[in-house]
Amino acid sequence: MRSDRWRKIISKSESPFTVFIRDASKGTLCLSVNKDTTVQDMLVMIFSRNSDSLPASACISLAASNRFLYLPLHESLGNLGIGSMSMITLRVRTLGGSAISRDDQCAVGSDGKLLDASEIDWVHDPEDDSTQPATSSGQRSSRNVKPTWKISDPNNDGEIEVTSHQNQRSEALSTSNISEKVSGKVKGKRKAADAPATKQPVKKTKSNAKSSSTSKAPQAASCIADVQDSAPADIQSDTEVEDFSEETSRGSFRDRTRDIDEFFESAVSDRRKCKKCRNVSLVAHASTLRRHIEADHKASFIYFNFWPQYDAWCTRVNFKTMLPKARKAAAAAASQSAVQTTLDPHLTEPTVKIPYSDRLFCEAAIEWLIATDQPLQALEHPKFIHMIDVASRATNGVVIPGRKATRTEIKSIFKRNLNHLRKRFQGDTIKGLVSLTCDAWQASNTDAYFAVTAHWIEDTGPNSWLLQSNLIGFTQMNSAHDGVCLGRALYKVIARVGLEPKVGWVTCDNASNNDTMLRHFATRLNASPKRKGLPYWNHEHRRIRCFAHVINLATQAVISTYSKSKYFNPANPEEHEPDTETINRDEIGLIRSIVVKARSSAKRKELFKTIQTRPPSQRNGPPLMLLLDMVVRWSSTFIMLERAESLKQFVDTFVYEIGLLESENTDKRRKIDQLKLSDKEWQRVKLFLDLLAYANSAQQMFSSDTEPSLHVGLPALEGLHKAWSSRVAKPKYSPFADALQAGVNKVSGYYSKTELSDAYMMAMILHPEKKMRHFIKNWEPDLCDQVRNSAERIFKERYIELCGSLEASQTQRNASPKKDRRHRVLLDDSDSDDEMDNQTKSNSVQPWLQEFNDFLDAKEKIPSGMSLVQWWGLHSTDYPVWASLARDFCAIMASSVSSERTFSSAGITISKRRNRLGKDIVEPLQFLKCALRRNLIFREAPLEDDNVEADDGTLEDETEDWVELIDVDEAEDSGEDLDYDGFN
């Protein structure tokens, strides 16, 4: 009978493992069990194997040393944490030598109810060596004591009196290495004593999980077990034994963060790197690290190519998942299971559809506008109107994407548009070179970014051209901004969109590290296989210095030489105040101090506006506020002085009145009164404004990035140089002589650097109305000849590139007779035939000269409303070689204003409310924002099965996964320049 039961136990084992039972009389036994084997089954196996009879009335205990664990017989070994190669010490004893039926319960009465502790016959266990002091009274208290099983129940609540003997057992239990799962299942057993014991109050703590023993009738026999940490020395364990925590309820902190130690590297400077995303460094907070696993690697976390995913790892090592969503779902399930069953789930309320009305929509839109801090004109935005139009077509409601789905879709749209732009650059509509502008910027959250904008001329139809531009890179750069890093970033940006064969000119500011940037960029670009057979890209010839930046540097040289006052610094609010005791006071510093005081408080702002509305000298129009200049903002000092000079009568009144408000403080009032400018000082402000106006006018020529502006670069610098240098020696401007000379020197220095590139000259010649006119009027004859010769050389090279030889192209052969007839009609001269024959003979020797001279000699005019690029598209068949050059040179930007606008837009995106945006979402946002504004967004035709929602709430996307994000800090010695990280 016992053997049959043993075989039955073994047969149901699906995954058997071995445990070792050590007994003083039987030695060490090896049993094959599984996780579902109970304690009582294991005991049956022990006695059946040794041909012994299982005592009908025995209290079986498993123990080791002085550590005891009270276990019910019906518990399985898996729930008790007993695994493979575990060592268990066995003891068998009877209670007081008397036989107790297995079906009987010492704490259960005849009526089946639990007995009071005072009604139970307690006996002394001679094998228990723990001390049990008697109470002072020697009598057992008559107070009713709660049943023994409640003492070990973790859900037991309230004050319980237990003996010191029981206290020692509780301490032994709390210090034993047992797992969280075992501690939730433990059922204690109270030992009997000969004499009553001293009672001590112990307050129990509530537990969320009830003991399994409380849901069933107490067993007659219990087990006291201890799972040892290791097997005997002669038996090597090949299976990991759980390291049970001292904190029996939750486990130690190290046990609770095993998943983090498993999937992340050790913390360095309070940050940890993901073992898969080697370049992803996260804050070493458990919640942040687990959110990363859950968002990116929950189902695909494999490192070293053979480790299982997170869920499988948790199952293998018996670790309870700690991912936020999994824990939230488990808590929700537990909460749902605890709710009393009602009819509510079977009852459905009828859906109430609120009829649409304009009033209801207006209220909902205004509530959204207020709740999300949108501007008042947000409801008028075309994209908002388009969104409402799309939603109005829905027949079954609108599915609102969540945060994660929105983030994923933004990245997906970014990838699609970047792929489309790459194909666009490689297509036939963009036949010319693509010029670039670039600059670096630091956001309000101290993250640094490197912006690259592309500019090109695109064919939009027959004889129709359009100047296009778009942001192609907004890379985060938190490393050093040295030239090597910038050059590496610039190359990776253009390589990502396949621009290696089409890179034209690069416009950037005059920082010294930009020289190194372009030198490093040229080295990598010329080494690219895609430029095989193409001309060498010379970084000195292909660099365009930002004219707006050059003019700003010259202006700052003039201002800093004339005015020694510093700009306003909020960290040191008195640093900008000028010296008011000297004879020749600093007018710029005085006005700056007045502006700071006028803008220092709401009360003073209102006072200045009120002064402008007082009769009889009130200002026509709304009151204006004084403006404060900044060192980094172009023309800001000119704007500040211009506003103050136009309101000078109100400025004087304001200074007087704020001085009156400080009548009690004589010293403070005296300092304020000294800020008032005299008439002579206001006259000098007016003269200084006239000088700065030349620089401001020149700077405004380069504020547009929608039209070519390089053709006005040289004339602007020459005009500014002439305006300032001609006034240096005039007595009227003698107070500003040194300042003007400093500005002239700055302009001359940068003007001389334009000789390195032919782009400035060719941009002027390609303008149909200017051509050689500026050079003939302002330059010496020998310099004009050099310009024409350079133009002939460039034209000849392009002619050979297009035609393959110096012979006349078929287009020119067909166009020449028409041109000849047009000249013959205009001249109406009988000798024109002879002249035409001579010209034909001359051009047959050098056929490319005909088109070259025809364009330069013709008097062209751009019609009103037509841009320069549109004019060249219209005349591309009349001058094919010149038009080919126009594709390249008319796309060059004279300033990096497009990058500056990108930074202004990014400052709105990376606000205080969104200062934790990472590089993986900032670049897509900026790229798509720029594409939307320039109408370059790529949209695929919708299909019936598009936008199928996945199980996780995200939108399924089959866009090819190629590289988007650029790792600027990547080591370049690997030789793989294009192997950067993409989206996870």
Short mmCIF file of N, CA, C and O in Angstrom, two decimals, residues 576-646:
data_model
loop_
_atom_site.label_atom_id
_atom_site.label_comp_id
_atom_site.label_asym_id
_atom_site.label_seq_id
_atom_site.Cartn_x
_atom_site.Cartn_y
_atom_site.Cartn_z
N HIS A 576 26.29 97.28 -14.50
CA HIS A 576 26.15 98.05 -15.73
C HIS A 576 26.10 99.55 -15.51
O HIS A 576 26.18 100.32 -16.46
N GLU A 577 25.96 99.99 -14.27
CA GLU A 577 25.79 101.42 -13.99
C GLU A 577 27.05 102.21 -14.34
O GLU A 577 28.15 101.84 -13.91
N PRO A 578 26.94 103.30 -15.11
CA PRO A 578 28.12 104.07 -15.54
C PRO A 578 28.55 105.07 -14.47
O PRO A 578 27.86 105.30 -13.47
N ASP A 579 29.69 105.66 -14.71
CA ASP A 579 30.21 106.70 -13.82
C ASP A 579 29.55 108.02 -14.21
O ASP A 579 29.73 108.52 -15.33
N THR A 580 28.76 108.60 -13.31
CA THR A 580 28.03 109.84 -13.61
C THR A 580 28.77 111.08 -13.12
O THR A 580 28.25 112.19 -13.27
N GLU A 581 29.97 110.92 -12.57
CA GLU A 581 30.71 112.06 -12.02
C GLU A 581 31.70 112.64 -13.02
O GLU A 581 32.21 113.74 -12.80
N THR A 582 32.01 111.92 -14.11
CA THR A 582 33.00 112.40 -15.06
C THR A 582 32.41 113.50 -15.96
O THR A 582 31.19 113.69 -16.03
N ILE A 583 33.31 114.21 -16.65
CA ILE A 583 32.88 115.30 -17.53
C ILE A 583 32.21 114.72 -18.78
O ILE A 583 31.10 115.11 -19.15
N ASN A 584 32.90 113.79 -19.48
CA ASN A 584 32.35 113.16 -20.67
C ASN A 584 31.69 111.85 -20.25
O ASN A 584 32.34 110.80 -20.13
N ARG A 585 30.42 111.94 -20.01
CA ARG A 585 29.69 110.76 -19.53
C ARG A 585 29.35 109.83 -20.69
O ARG A 585 29.28 110.23 -21.85
N ASP A 586 29.09 108.59 -20.32
CA ASP A 586 28.76 107.54 -21.30
C ASP A 586 27.25 107.55 -21.53
O ASP A 586 26.48 107.09 -20.68
N GLU A 587 26.83 108.08 -22.68
CA GLU A 587 25.39 108.19 -22.95
C GLU A 587 24.72 106.81 -23.07
O GLU A 587 23.58 106.62 -22.62
N ILE A 588 25.44 105.85 -23.67
CA ILE A 588 24.85 104.52 -23.83
C ILE A 588 24.63 103.88 -22.46
O ILE A 588 23.59 103.26 -22.19
N GLY A 589 25.60 104.02 -21.55
CA GLY A 589 25.45 103.49 -20.20
C GLY A 589 24.33 104.17 -19.44
O GLY A 589 23.60 103.53 -18.67
N LEU A 590 24.16 105.49 -19.63
CA LEU A 590 23.09 106.21 -18.95
C LEU A 590 21.72 105.72 -19.41
O LEU A 590 20.82 105.47 -18.58
N ILE A 591 21.55 105.57 -20.73
CA ILE A 591 20.26 105.09 -21.24
C ILE A 591 20.00 103.67 -20.79
O ILE A 591 18.87 103.31 -20.44
N ARG A 592 21.03 102.84 -20.79
CA ARG A 592 20.85 101.45 -20.35
C ARG A 592 20.40 101.41 -18.89
O ARG A 592 19.53 100.60 -18.53
N SER A 593 20.96 102.25 -18.04
CA SER A 593 20.56 102.29 -16.63
C SER A 593 19.11 102.75 -16.47
O SER A 593 18.36 102.22 -15.64
N ILE A 594 18.70 103.73 -17.28
CA ILE A 594 17.32 104.20 -17.21
C ILE A 594 16.36 103.09 -17.65
O ILE A 594 15.29 102.90 -17.05
N VAL A 595 16.73 102.38 -18.70
CA VAL A 595 15.87 101.28 -19.18
C VAL A 595 15.74 100.20 -18.12
O VAL A 595 14.64 99.67 -17.89
N VAL A 596 16.83 99.85 -17.44
CA VAL A 596 16.77 98.83 -16.40
C VAL A 596 15.84 99.27 -15.28
O VAL A 596 15.04 98.47 -14.76
N LYS A 597 15.90 100.52 -14.88
CA LYS A 597 15.04 101.02 -13.81
C LYS A 597 13.59 101.06 -14.27
O LYS A 597 12.67 100.78 -13.48
N ALA A 598 13.34 101.41 -15.53
CA ALA A 598 11.96 101.47 -16.02
C ALA A 598 11.33 100.09 -16.12
O ALA A 598 10.10 99.96 -16.02
N ARG A 599 12.15 99.07 -16.30
CA ARG A 599 11.63 97.70 -16.43
C ARG A 599 11.82 96.87 -15.17
O ARG A 599 11.60 95.66 -15.19
N SER A 600 12.21 97.51 -14.07
CA SER A 600 12.54 96.77 -12.85
C SER A 600 11.31 96.33 -12.07
O SER A 600 11.39 95.38 -11.29
N SER A 601 10.18 96.99 -12.25
CA SER A 601 8.98 96.65 -11.49
C SER A 601 7.74 97.03 -12.28
O SER A 601 7.79 97.87 -13.19
N ALA A 602 6.63 96.41 -11.93
CA ALA A 602 5.36 96.73 -12.60
C ALA A 602 4.92 98.16 -12.31
O ALA A 602 4.32 98.82 -13.16
N LYS A 603 5.25 98.66 -11.12
CA LYS A 603 4.88 100.02 -10.77
C LYS A 603 5.59 101.04 -11.65
O LYS A 603 4.98 102.00 -12.13
N ARG A 604 6.86 100.83 -11.90
CA ARG A 604 7.61 101.77 -12.75
C ARG A 604 7.21 101.63 -14.22
O ARG A 604 7.21 102.62 -14.95
N LYS A 605 6.88 100.43 -14.66
CA LYS A 605 6.39 100.27 -16.02
C LYS A 605 5.10 101.05 -16.23
O LYS A 605 4.91 101.74 -17.23
N GLU A 606 4.23 100.94 -15.27
CA GLU A 606 2.95 101.67 -15.38
C GLU A 606 3.18 103.16 -15.32
O GLU A 606 2.49 103.95 -16.00
N LEU A 607 4.13 103.61 -14.50
CA LEU A 607 4.43 105.04 -14.42
C LEU A 607 4.94 105.57 -15.76
O LEU A 607 4.51 106.64 -16.22
N PHE A 608 5.81 104.85 -16.41
CA PHE A 608 6.35 105.31 -17.69
C PHE A 608 5.25 105.36 -18.76
O PHE A 608 5.23 106.28 -19.59
N LYS A 609 4.35 104.39 -18.75
CA LYS A 609 3.24 104.43 -19.71
C LYS A 609 2.27 105.56 -19.40
O LYS A 609 1.72 106.19 -20.32
N THR A 610 2.06 105.82 -18.11
CA THR A 610 1.14 106.90 -17.74
C THR A 610 1.68 108.26 -18.17
O THR A 610 0.93 109.14 -18.60
N ILE A 611 2.98 108.45 -18.06
CA ILE A 611 3.60 109.72 -18.46
C ILE A 611 3.33 110.00 -19.94
O ILE A 611 3.12 111.16 -20.34
N GLN A 612 3.30 108.98 -20.76
CA GLN A 612 3.09 109.16 -22.20
C GLN A 612 1.66 109.54 -22.54
O GLN A 612 1.39 110.01 -23.65
N THR A 613 0.73 109.34 -21.61
CA THR A 613 -0.68 109.65 -21.88
C THR A 613 -1.13 110.97 -21.26
O THR A 613 -2.30 111.33 -21.40
N ARG A 614 -0.24 111.68 -20.58
CA ARG A 614 -0.63 112.94 -19.94
C ARG A 614 -0.69 114.07 -20.95
O ARG A 614 0.20 114.22 -21.79
N PRO A 615 -1.73 114.84 -20.93
CA PRO A 615 -1.77 116.04 -21.80
C PRO A 615 -0.85 117.12 -21.21
O PRO A 615 -0.57 117.10 -20.00
N PRO A 616 -0.38 118.08 -21.97
CA PRO A 616 -0.71 118.24 -23.39
C PRO A 616 0.30 117.56 -24.32
O PRO A 616 0.16 117.63 -25.52
N SER A 617 1.31 116.93 -23.75
CA SER A 617 2.39 116.36 -24.59
C SER A 617 2.24 114.85 -24.73
O SER A 617 3.23 114.15 -24.84
N GLN A 618 0.98 114.37 -24.69
CA GLN A 618 0.81 112.94 -24.80
C GLN A 618 1.23 112.45 -26.18
O GLN A 618 1.16 113.17 -27.16
N ARG A 619 1.60 111.20 -26.21
CA ARG A 619 2.10 110.59 -27.44
C ARG A 619 0.93 110.12 -28.30
O ARG A 619 -0.05 109.60 -27.81
N ASN A 620 1.07 110.30 -29.60
CA ASN A 620 0.07 109.80 -30.52
C ASN A 620 0.23 108.29 -30.66
O ASN A 620 1.30 107.80 -31.01
N GLY A 621 -0.82 107.59 -30.41
CA GLY A 621 -0.75 106.14 -30.46
C GLY A 621 -0.62 105.54 -29.07
O GLY A 621 -0.54 106.25 -28.06
N PRO A 622 -0.59 104.23 -29.00
CA PRO A 622 -0.50 103.56 -27.70
C PRO A 622 0.85 103.82 -27.05
O PRO A 622 1.85 104.02 -27.73
N PRO A 623 0.91 103.79 -25.72
CA PRO A 623 2.20 104.00 -25.03
C PRO A 623 3.16 102.85 -25.31
O PRO A 623 2.76 101.69 -25.47
N LEU A 624 4.43 103.20 -25.40
CA LEU A 624 5.49 102.23 -25.68
C LEU A 624 6.36 102.04 -24.46
O LEU A 624 6.39 102.87 -23.56
N MET A 625 7.09 100.92 -24.45
CA MET A 625 7.99 100.60 -23.34
C MET A 625 9.42 100.65 -23.84
O MET A 625 9.71 100.35 -25.01
N LEU A 626 10.33 101.06 -22.98
CA LEU A 626 11.74 101.07 -23.33
C LEU A 626 12.25 99.64 -23.49
O LEU A 626 11.79 98.71 -22.82
N LEU A 627 13.21 99.45 -24.38
CA LEU A 627 13.76 98.13 -24.69
C LEU A 627 15.20 98.04 -24.21
O LEU A 627 15.96 99.01 -24.29
N LEU A 628 15.58 96.86 -23.72
CA LEU A 628 16.92 96.63 -23.18
C LEU A 628 17.73 95.81 -24.18
O LEU A 628 17.23 94.85 -24.77
N ASP A 629 18.98 96.19 -24.38
CA ASP A 629 19.84 95.49 -25.33
C ASP A 629 20.49 94.27 -24.69
O ASP A 629 20.52 94.12 -23.46
N MET A 630 20.98 93.38 -25.55
CA MET A 630 21.67 92.16 -25.13
C MET A 630 22.91 91.98 -25.98
O MET A 630 22.92 92.34 -27.17
N VAL A 631 23.93 91.39 -25.43
CA VAL A 631 25.19 91.25 -26.14
C VAL A 631 25.09 90.24 -27.27
O VAL A 631 25.81 90.33 -28.28
N VAL A 632 24.19 89.25 -27.15
CA VAL A 632 24.12 88.19 -28.15
C VAL A 632 23.07 88.47 -29.22
O VAL A 632 22.95 87.70 -30.18
N ARG A 633 22.32 89.54 -29.08
CA ARG A 633 21.26 89.81 -30.06
C ARG A 633 21.72 90.90 -31.01
O ARG A 633 22.10 91.99 -30.59
N TRP A 634 21.63 90.60 -32.30
CA TRP A 634 22.10 91.53 -33.31
C TRP A 634 21.25 92.80 -33.30
O TRP A 634 20.03 92.78 -33.18
N SER A 635 21.93 93.96 -33.42
CA SER A 635 21.29 95.29 -33.53
C SER A 635 20.46 95.65 -32.31
O SER A 635 19.65 96.57 -32.37
N SER A 636 20.62 94.94 -31.18
CA SER A 636 19.79 95.24 -30.02
C SER A 636 20.15 96.59 -29.40
O SER A 636 19.26 97.31 -28.91
N THR A 637 21.44 96.99 -29.44
CA THR A 637 21.82 98.30 -28.90
C THR A 637 21.24 99.43 -29.76
O THR A 637 20.78 100.45 -29.24
N PHE A 638 21.27 99.24 -31.06
CA PHE A 638 20.67 100.23 -31.96
C PHE A 638 19.17 100.38 -31.68
O PHE A 638 18.64 101.50 -31.62
N ILE A 639 18.48 99.27 -31.47
CA ILE A 639 17.04 99.32 -31.20
C ILE A 639 16.77 99.99 -29.85
O ILE A 639 15.82 100.78 -29.72
N MET A 640 17.60 99.73 -28.84
CA MET A 640 17.42 100.36 -27.53
C MET A 640 17.60 101.86 -27.62
O MET A 640 16.77 102.64 -27.11
N LEU A 641 18.67 102.31 -28.30
CA LEU A 641 18.91 103.75 -28.41
C LEU A 641 17.86 104.43 -29.27
O LEU A 641 17.44 105.56 -28.98
N GLU A 642 17.41 103.76 -30.32
CA GLU A 642 16.39 104.36 -31.18
C GLU A 642 15.08 104.56 -30.44
O GLU A 642 14.42 105.61 -30.58
N ARG A 643 14.66 103.58 -29.63
CA ARG A 643 13.42 103.72 -28.87
C ARG A 643 13.55 104.82 -27.80
O ARG A 643 12.64 105.63 -27.61
N ALA A 644 14.69 104.86 -27.13
CA ALA A 644 14.89 105.88 -26.09
C ALA A 644 14.95 107.28 -26.70
O ALA A 644 14.39 108.24 -26.13
N GLU A 645 15.59 107.44 -27.83
CA GLU A 645 15.70 108.76 -28.45
C GLU A 645 14.35 109.25 -28.94
O GLU A 645 14.04 110.45 -28.86
N SER A 646 13.51 108.34 -29.44
CA SER A 646 12.17 108.75 -29.90
C SER A 646 11.26 109.12 -28.74
O SER A 646 10.29 109.85 -28.93
#
